[in-house]
Coordinates of C-alpha atoms in Angstrom, one line a residue:
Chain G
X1 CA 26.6 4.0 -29.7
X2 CA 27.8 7.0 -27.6
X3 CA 29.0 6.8 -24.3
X4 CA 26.5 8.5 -22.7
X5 CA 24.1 7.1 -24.6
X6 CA 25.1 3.7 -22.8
X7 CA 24.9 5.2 -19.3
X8 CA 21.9 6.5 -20.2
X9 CA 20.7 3.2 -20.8
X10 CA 21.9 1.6 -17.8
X11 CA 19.7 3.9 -15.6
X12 CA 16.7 3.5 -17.3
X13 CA 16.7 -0.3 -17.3
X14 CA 17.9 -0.3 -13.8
X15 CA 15.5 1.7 -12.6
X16 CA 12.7 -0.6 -14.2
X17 CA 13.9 -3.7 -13.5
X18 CA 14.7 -3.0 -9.7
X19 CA 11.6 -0.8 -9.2
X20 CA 9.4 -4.3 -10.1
X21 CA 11.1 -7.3 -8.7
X22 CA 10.8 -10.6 -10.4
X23 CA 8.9 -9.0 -13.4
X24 CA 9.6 -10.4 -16.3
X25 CA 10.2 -7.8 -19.1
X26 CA 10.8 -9.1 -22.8
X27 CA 14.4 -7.9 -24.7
X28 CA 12.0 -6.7 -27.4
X29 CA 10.6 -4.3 -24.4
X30 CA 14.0 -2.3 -23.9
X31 CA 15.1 -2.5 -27.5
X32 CA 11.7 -0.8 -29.0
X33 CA 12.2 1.3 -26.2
X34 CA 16.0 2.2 -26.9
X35 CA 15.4 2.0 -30.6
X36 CA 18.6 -0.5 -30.1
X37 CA 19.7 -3.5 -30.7
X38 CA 19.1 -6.6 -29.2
X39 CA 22.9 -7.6 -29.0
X40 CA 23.0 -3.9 -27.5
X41 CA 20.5 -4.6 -25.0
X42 CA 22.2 -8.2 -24.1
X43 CA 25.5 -6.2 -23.5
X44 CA 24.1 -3.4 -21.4
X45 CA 22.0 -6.1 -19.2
X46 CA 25.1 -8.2 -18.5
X47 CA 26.8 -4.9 -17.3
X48 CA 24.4 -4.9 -15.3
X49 CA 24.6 -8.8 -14.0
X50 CA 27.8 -7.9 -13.3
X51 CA 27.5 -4.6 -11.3
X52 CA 24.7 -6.3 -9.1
X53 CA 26.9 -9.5 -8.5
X54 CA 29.9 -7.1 -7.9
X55 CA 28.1 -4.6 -5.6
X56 CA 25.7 -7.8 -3.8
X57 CA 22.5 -6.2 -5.1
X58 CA 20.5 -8.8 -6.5
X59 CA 20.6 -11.2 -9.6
X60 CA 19.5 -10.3 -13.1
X61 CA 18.6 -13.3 -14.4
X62 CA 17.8 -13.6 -18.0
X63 CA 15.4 -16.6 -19.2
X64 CA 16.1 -17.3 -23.1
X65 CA 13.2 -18.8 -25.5
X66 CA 10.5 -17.2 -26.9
X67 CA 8.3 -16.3 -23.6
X68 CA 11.7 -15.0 -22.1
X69 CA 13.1 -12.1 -21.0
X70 CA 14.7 -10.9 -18.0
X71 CA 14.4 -10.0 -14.4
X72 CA 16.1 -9.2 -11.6
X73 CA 15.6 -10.9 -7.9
X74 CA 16.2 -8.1 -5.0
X75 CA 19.2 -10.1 -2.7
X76 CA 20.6 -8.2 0.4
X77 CA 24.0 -8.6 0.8
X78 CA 26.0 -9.3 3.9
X79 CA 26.7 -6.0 5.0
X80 CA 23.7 -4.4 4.7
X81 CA 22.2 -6.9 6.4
X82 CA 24.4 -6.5 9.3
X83 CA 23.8 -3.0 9.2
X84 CA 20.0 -3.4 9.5
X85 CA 20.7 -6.3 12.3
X86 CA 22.4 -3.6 14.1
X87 CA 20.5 -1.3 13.9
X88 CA 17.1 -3.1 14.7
X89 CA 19.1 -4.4 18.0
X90 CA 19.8 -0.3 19.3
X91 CA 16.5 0.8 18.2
X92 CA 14.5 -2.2 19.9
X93 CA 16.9 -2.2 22.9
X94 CA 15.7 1.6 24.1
X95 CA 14.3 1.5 27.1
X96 CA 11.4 4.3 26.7
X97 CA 9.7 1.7 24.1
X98 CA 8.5 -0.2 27.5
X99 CA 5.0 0.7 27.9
X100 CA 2.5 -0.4 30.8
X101 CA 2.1 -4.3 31.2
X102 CA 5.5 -5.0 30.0
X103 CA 4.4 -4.4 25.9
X104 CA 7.3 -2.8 23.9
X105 CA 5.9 0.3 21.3
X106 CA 7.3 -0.7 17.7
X107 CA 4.9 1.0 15.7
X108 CA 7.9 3.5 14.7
X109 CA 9.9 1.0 13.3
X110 CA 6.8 -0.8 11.9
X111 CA 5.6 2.1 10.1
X112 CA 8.9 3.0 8.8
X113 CA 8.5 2.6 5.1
X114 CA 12.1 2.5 4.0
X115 CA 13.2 0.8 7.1
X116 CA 10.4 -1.9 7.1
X117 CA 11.2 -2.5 3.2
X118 CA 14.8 -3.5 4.0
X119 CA 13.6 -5.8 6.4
X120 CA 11.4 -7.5 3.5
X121 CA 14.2 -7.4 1.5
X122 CA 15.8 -9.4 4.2
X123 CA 12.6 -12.0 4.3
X124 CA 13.0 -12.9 0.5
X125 CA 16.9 -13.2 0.7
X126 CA 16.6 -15.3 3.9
X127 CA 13.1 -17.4 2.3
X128 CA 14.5 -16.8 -1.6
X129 CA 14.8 -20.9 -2.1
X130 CA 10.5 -21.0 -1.7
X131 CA 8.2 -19.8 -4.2
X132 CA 5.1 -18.5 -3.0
X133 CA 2.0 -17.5 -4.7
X134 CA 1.1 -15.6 -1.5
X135 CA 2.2 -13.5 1.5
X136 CA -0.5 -13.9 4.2
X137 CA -0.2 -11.6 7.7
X138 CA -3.3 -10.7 10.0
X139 CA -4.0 -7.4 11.0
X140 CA -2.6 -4.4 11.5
X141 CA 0.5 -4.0 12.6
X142 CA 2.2 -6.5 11.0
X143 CA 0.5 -5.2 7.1
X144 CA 3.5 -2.8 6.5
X145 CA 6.3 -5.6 6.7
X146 CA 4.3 -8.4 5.4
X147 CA 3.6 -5.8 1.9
X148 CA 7.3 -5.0 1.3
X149 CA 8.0 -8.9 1.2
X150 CA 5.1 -9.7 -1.1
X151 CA 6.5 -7.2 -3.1
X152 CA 10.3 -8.5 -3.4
X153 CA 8.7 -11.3 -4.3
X154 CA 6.5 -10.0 -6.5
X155 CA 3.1 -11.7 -5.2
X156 CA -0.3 -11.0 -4.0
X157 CA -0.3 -10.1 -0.1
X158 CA -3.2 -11.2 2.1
X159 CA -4.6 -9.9 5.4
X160 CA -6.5 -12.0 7.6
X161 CA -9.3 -10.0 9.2
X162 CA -9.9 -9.6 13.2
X163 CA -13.4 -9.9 11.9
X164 CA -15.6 -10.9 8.2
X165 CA -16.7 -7.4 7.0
X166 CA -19.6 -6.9 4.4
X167 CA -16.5 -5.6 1.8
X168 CA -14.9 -8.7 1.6
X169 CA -17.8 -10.9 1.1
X170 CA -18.3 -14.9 2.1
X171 CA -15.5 -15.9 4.2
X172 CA -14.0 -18.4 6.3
X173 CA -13.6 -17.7 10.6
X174 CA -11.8 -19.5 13.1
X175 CA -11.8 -19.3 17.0
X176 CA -8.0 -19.4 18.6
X177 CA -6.4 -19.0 21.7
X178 CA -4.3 -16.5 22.1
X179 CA -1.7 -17.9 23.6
X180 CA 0.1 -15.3 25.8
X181 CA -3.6 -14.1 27.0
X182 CA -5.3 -17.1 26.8
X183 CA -8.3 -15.2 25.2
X184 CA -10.3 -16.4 22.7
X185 CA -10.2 -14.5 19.6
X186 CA -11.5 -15.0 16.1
X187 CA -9.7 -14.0 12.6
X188 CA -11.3 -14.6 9.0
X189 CA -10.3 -14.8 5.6
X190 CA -12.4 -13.8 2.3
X191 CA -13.2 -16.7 0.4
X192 CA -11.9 -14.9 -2.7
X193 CA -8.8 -14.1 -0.9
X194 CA -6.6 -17.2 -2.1
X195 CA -7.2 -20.3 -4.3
X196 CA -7.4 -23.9 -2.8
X197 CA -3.6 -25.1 -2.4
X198 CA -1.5 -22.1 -2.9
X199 CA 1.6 -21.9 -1.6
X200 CA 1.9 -18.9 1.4
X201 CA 4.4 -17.5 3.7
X202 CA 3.4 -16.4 6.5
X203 CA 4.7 -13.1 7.8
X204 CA 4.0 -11.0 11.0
X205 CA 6.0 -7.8 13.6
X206 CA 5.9 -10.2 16.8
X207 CA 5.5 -13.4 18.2
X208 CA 5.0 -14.2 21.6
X209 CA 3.6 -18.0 22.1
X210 CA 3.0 -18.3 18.8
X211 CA -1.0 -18.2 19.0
X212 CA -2.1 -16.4 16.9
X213 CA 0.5 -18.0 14.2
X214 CA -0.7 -21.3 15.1
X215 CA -4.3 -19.6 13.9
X216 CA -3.2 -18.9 11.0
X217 CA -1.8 -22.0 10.3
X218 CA -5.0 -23.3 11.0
X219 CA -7.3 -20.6 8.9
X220 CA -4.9 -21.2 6.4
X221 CA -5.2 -25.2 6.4
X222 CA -9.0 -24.5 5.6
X223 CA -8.4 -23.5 2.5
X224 CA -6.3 -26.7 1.6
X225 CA -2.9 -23.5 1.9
X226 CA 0.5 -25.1 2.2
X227 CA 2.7 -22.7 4.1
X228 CA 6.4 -22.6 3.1
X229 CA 8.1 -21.1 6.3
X230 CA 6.8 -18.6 8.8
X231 CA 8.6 -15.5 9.5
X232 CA 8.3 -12.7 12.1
X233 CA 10.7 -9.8 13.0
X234 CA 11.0 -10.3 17.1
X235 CA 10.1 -13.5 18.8
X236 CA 10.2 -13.5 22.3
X237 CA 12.7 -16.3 24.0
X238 CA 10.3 -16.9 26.3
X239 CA 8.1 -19.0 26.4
X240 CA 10.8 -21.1 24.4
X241 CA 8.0 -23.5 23.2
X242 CA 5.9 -21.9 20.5
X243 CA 2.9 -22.8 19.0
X244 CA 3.7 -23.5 15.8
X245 CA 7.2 -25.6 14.4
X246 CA 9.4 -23.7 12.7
X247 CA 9.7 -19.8 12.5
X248 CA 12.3 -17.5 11.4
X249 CA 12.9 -14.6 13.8
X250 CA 14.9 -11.6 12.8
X251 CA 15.4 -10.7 15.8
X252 CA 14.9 -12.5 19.3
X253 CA 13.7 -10.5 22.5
X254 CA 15.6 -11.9 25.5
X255 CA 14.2 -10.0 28.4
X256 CA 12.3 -6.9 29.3
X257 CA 12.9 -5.2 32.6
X258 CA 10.1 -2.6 33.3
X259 CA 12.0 -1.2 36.4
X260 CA 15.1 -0.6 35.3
X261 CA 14.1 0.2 31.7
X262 CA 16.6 -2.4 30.1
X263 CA 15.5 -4.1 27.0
X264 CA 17.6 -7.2 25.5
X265 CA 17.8 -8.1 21.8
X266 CA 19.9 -10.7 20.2
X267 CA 19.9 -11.6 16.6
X268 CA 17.7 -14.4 15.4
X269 CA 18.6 -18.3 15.1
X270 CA 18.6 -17.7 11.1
X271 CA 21.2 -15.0 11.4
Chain Y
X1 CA 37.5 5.7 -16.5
X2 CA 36.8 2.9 -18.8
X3 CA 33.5 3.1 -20.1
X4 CA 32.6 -0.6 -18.2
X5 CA 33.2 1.4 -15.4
X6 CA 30.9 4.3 -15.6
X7 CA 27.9 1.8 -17.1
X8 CA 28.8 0.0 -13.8
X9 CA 28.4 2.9 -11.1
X10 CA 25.0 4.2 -13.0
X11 CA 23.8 0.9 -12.1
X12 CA 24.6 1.0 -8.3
X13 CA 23.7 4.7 -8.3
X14 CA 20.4 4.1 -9.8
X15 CA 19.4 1.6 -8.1
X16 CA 20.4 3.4 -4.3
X17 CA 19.2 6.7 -4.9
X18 CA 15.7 5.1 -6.5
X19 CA 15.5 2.5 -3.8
X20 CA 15.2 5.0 -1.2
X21 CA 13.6 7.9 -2.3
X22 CA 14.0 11.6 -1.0
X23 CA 16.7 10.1 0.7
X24 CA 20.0 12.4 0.7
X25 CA 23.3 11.2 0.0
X26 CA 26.9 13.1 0.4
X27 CA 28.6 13.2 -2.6
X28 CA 31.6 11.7 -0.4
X29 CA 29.8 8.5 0.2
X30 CA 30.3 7.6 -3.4
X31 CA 33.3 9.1 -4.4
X32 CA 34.3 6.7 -1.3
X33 CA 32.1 4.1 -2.4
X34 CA 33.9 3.8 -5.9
X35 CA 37.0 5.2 -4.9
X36 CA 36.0 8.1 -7.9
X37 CA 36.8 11.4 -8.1
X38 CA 34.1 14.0 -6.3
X39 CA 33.9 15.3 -10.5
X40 CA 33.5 12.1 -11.5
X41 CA 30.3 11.5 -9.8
X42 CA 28.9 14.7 -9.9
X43 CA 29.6 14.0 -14.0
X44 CA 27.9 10.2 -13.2
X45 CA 24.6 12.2 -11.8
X46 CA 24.5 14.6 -14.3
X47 CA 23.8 12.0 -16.8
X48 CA 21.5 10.2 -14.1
X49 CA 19.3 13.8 -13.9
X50 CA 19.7 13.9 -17.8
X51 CA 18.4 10.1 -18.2
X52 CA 15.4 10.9 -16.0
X53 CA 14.3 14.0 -17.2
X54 CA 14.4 12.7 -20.4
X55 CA 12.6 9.4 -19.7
X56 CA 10.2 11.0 -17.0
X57 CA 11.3 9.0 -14.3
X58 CA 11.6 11.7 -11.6
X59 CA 13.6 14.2 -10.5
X60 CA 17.7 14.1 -9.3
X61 CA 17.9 16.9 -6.6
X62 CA 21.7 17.9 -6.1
X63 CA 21.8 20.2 -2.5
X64 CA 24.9 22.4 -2.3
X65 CA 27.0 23.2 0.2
X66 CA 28.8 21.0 3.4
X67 CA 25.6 19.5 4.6
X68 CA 24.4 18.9 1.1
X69 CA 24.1 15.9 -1.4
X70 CA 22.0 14.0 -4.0
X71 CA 18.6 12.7 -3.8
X72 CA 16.2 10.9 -6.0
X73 CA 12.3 12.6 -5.9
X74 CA 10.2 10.2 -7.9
X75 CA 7.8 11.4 -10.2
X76 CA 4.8 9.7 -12.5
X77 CA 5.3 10.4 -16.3
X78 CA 1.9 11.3 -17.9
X79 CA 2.4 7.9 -20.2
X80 CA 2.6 5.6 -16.6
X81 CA -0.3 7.3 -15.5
X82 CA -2.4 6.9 -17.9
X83 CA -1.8 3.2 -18.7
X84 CA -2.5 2.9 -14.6
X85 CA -6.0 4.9 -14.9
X86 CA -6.9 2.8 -17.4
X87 CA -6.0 -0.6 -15.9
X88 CA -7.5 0.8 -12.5
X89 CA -10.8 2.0 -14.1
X90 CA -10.7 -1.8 -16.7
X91 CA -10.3 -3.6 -13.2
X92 CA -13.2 -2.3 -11.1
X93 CA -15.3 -2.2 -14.1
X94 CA -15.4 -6.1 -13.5
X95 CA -18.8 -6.9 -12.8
X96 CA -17.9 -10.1 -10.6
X97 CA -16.4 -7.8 -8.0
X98 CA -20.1 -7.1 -6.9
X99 CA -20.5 -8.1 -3.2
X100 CA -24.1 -8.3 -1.6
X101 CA -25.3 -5.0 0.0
X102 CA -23.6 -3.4 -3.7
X103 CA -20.1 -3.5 -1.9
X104 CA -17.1 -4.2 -4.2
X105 CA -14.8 -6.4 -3.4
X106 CA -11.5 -4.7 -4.2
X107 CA -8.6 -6.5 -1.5
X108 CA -6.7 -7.9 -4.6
X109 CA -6.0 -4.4 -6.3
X110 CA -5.6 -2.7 -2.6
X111 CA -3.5 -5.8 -1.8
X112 CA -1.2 -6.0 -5.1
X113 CA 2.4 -4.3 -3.9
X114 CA 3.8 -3.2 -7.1
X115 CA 0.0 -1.8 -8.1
X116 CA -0.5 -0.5 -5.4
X117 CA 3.1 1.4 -5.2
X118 CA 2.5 2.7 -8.6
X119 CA -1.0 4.8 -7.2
X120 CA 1.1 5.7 -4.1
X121 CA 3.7 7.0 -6.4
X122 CA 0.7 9.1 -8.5
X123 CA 0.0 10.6 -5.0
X124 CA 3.4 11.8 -4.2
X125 CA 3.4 13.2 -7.9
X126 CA 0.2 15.0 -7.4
X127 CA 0.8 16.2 -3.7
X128 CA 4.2 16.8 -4.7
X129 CA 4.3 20.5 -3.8
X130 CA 3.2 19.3 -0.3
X131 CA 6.3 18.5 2.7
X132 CA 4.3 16.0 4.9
X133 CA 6.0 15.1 7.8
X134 CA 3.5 12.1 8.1
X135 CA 1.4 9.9 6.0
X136 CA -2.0 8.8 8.1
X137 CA -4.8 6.4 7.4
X138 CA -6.7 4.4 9.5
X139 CA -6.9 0.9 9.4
X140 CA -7.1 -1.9 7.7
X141 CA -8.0 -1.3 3.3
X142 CA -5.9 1.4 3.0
X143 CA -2.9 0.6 4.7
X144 CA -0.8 -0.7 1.9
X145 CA -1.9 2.5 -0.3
X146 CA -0.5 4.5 2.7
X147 CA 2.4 2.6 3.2
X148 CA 3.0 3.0 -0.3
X149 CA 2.8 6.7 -0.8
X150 CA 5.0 7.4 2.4
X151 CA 7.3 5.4 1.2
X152 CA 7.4 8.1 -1.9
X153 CA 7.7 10.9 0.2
X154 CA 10.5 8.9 2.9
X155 CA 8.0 10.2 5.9
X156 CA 6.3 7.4 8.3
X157 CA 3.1 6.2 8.4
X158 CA 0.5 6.5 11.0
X159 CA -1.9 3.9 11.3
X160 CA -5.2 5.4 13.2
X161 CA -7.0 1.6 15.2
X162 CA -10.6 1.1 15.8
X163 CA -9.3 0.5 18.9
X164 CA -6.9 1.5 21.8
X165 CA -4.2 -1.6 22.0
X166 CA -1.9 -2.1 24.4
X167 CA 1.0 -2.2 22.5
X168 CA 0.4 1.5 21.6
X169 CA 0.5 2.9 24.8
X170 CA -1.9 5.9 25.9
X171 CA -4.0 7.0 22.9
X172 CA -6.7 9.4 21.9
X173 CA -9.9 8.3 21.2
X174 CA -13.1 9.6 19.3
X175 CA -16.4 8.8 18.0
X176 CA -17.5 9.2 14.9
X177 CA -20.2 9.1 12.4
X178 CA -19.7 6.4 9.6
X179 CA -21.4 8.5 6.8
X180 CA -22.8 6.0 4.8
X181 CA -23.7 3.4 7.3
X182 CA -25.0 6.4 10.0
X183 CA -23.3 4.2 12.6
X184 CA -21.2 5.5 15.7
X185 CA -17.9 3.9 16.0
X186 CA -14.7 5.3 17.3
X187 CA -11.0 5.7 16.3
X188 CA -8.2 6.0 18.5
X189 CA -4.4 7.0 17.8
X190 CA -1.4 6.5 20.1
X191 CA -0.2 9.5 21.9
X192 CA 3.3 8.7 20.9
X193 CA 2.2 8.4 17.1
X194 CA 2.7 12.1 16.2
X195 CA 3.8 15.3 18.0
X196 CA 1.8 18.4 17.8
X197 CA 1.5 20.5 15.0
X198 CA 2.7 17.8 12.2
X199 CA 1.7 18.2 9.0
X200 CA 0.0 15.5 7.5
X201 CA -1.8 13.8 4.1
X202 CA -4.6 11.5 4.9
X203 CA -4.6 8.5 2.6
X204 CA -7.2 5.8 2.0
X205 CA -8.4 2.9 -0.5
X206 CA -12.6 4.6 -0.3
X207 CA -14.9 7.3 0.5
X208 CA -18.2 7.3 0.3
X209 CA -19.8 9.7 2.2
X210 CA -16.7 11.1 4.3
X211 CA -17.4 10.2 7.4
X212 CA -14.3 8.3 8.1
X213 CA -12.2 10.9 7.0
X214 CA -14.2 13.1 8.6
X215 CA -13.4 11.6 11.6
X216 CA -10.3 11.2 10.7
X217 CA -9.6 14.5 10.4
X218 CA -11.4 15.4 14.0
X219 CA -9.0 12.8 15.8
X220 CA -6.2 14.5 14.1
X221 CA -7.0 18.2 15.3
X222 CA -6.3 16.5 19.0
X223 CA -3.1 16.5 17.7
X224 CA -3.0 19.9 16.6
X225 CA -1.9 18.7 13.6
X226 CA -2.5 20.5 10.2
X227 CA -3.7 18.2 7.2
X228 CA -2.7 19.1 4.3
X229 CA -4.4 17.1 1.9
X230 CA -6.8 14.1 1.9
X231 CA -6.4 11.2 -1.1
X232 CA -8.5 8.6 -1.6
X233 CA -8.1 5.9 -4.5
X234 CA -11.9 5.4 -5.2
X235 CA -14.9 7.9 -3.8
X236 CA -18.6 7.3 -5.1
X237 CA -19.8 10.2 -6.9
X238 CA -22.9 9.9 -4.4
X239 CA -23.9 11.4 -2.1
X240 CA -21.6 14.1 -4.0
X241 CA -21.7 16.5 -0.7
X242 CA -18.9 15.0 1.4
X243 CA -18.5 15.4 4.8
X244 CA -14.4 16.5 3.9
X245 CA -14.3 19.6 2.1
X246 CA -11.4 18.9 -0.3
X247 CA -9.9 15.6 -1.9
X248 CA -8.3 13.7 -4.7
X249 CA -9.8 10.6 -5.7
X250 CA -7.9 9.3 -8.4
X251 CA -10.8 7.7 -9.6
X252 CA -14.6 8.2 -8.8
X253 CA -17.3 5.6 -8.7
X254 CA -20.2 6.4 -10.5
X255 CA -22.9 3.4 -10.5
X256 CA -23.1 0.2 -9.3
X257 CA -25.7 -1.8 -11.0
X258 CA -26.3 -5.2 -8.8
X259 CA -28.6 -6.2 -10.9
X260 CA -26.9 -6.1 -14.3
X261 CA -23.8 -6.9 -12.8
X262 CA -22.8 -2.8 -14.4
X263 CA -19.9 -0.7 -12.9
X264 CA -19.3 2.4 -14.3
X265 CA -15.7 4.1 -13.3
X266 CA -14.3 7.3 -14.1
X267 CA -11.2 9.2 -13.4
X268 CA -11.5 11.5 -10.5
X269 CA -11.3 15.3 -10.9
X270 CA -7.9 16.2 -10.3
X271 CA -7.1 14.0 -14.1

């Protein structure tokens, strides 16, 4: 086996294994593949082990038996995640995101896809303990950050609907209160969205009082859904009391001033 | 350089330059990173370019000069696309995604991340010619699609609401014609969304008659800004006069028998 050969290798199977998170792909895959040798395909996927565990990228974790095979499990590592941390906090903390009524514009870091992706990435390392069969968000501006987690952790996402629509079929509708407007507002899920008693996390941009978490909570209990953990990228400090228990913020907005255009971000309890 | 160590760096290189797409990276920041020689990672990306033109996995771009560097432009092999047609077309064929009215209920393919990345991928491989500065849709189906395939091209999305929110600021509104439905809604997109004269690619998860991207479309010229293509994963082959004059569907609907519980799929034009 040539040297090059090797290296040549090494960035096919790290391309595939980190493109699909927590896929499971059989030894026989890569050495039919390779035309190699199992043994081969061992050595080149514990070089790999070890450059992920050396360089913090993620675990490649093999499963042995018959139905085994190996896959590797995205993990941010320290730094990075203090870069995105530090990031977030400047980007959040400029004052021409203050819009009319005291509401910050995110939608550009929302809708960032490689930015938004990292902080996905940062959802499953934080939440990589749980194992759920779902990622369930409501709409819309929440969807981008919500998708890049389901898809670290390799499962089904699920969008709650502001309202049933004919495409989606029989579904399920509650009334809540928003709680920093105290409107009432309904959401709905399709029927055929998730099986009784899976296992969700719930994941969202923003969370103010924690309404329309706590209606999700309560959509979700409707379906017989145990939720794992709740995660959102800013919570406000105020009101301190949410609506729902426990949450994971990545980031914590301490106070808006609309005069003098200052914004003030501080890192999450997890962090 | 023992050979450990080269099989080590393709790893992390792989897996950075594939992780964030069209992304460009100095030379310096590995040759720092690994404490290498500038040759010695140009000779570590040679075999990268080598290993992915061979395997189809994309392009590795290396940009001359001071301001210059490496980046990763991901491309769809003929083999991957073929096997994802044919799931696609295997999957909607299923009869038991029949919804009253003849709608087909199609959130758990639209909602699948690693699916759904792998159409968004065959977008940026068949627009590829194409420099977006923006990927729009309009919400909610399509968003993940969107999402997907700006991730691809390392642009941001633009999510168009049904309504004006006011955590987006002023916005631009319009009415439109739902095609199919002959209904007038309306479609309104943040002023601080896109500047003028962007070029963009409209993405979304169905067309019927066109009248969303119609509108679509419409809203966007407010905007001065020039669309480049539209792409939508499924369009019904009737009514075939659409009210956008050029698409990609990379798949076409051809009947939908609610009766026989009969789908018949094809691949769009473009295949």
């Amino acid at each position: 086996m040539s040297k090059s050969r090797r290296s040549e290798r090494m960035v096919v199977i790290t391309r595939l294994l980190t493109q699909r998170p927590r896929n499971l792909f059989s030894l026989n895959y890569f050495s039919e593949s390779f035309s190699a040798a199992k043994s081969t395909i061992s050595e080149d996927l514990t070089i790999m082990r070890d450059a992920c565990h050396k360089w913090g990228l993620g675990e490649v974790v093999t499963i042995p038996g018959a139905a085994g095979g190996v896959k590797f499990v995205p993990k941010q590592n320290r730094r990075e995640t203090e870069e995105l941390i530090e990031y977030l906090q400047q980007e959040i903390a400029r004052g021409d995101r203050i819009l009319p009524g005291g509401y910050l514009y995110m939608a550009d870091l929302s809708y960032n896809p490689q930015m938004i992706s990292r902080v996905g990435q940062l959802f499953a390392t934080i939440f990589s303990d749980l194992k759920p069969d779902y990622i369930v968000t409501v709409e819309t501006k929440g969807i981008p950050l919500a998708l890049m987690t389901a898809n670290a952790f390799n499962v089904p996402l699920v969008i709650i609907r502001a309202n049933n629509k004919v495409t989606e079929g029989s579904a399920v509708s509650i009334n809540y209160v928003s709680g920093s407007t105290q409107r009432i507002q309904s959401m709905s899920l399709a029927r055929r969205a998730i099986p009784a008693n899976a296992k969700v996390i719930i994941i969202d941009d923003f969370m103010k009082a924690g309404g329309t978490a706590r209606g999700m909570h309560d959509l979700l209990a409707e379906f017989n859904a145990q939720v794992l953990a709740t995660g959102v990228m800013v919570a406000t400090s105020e009101p301190q009391e949410k609506l729902v228990a426990n949450y994971v913020s990545i980031l914590d907005l301490i106070s808006v001033d609309t005069v003098g255009k200052q914004i003030e971000v501080a890192p999450g309890s997890w962090y």
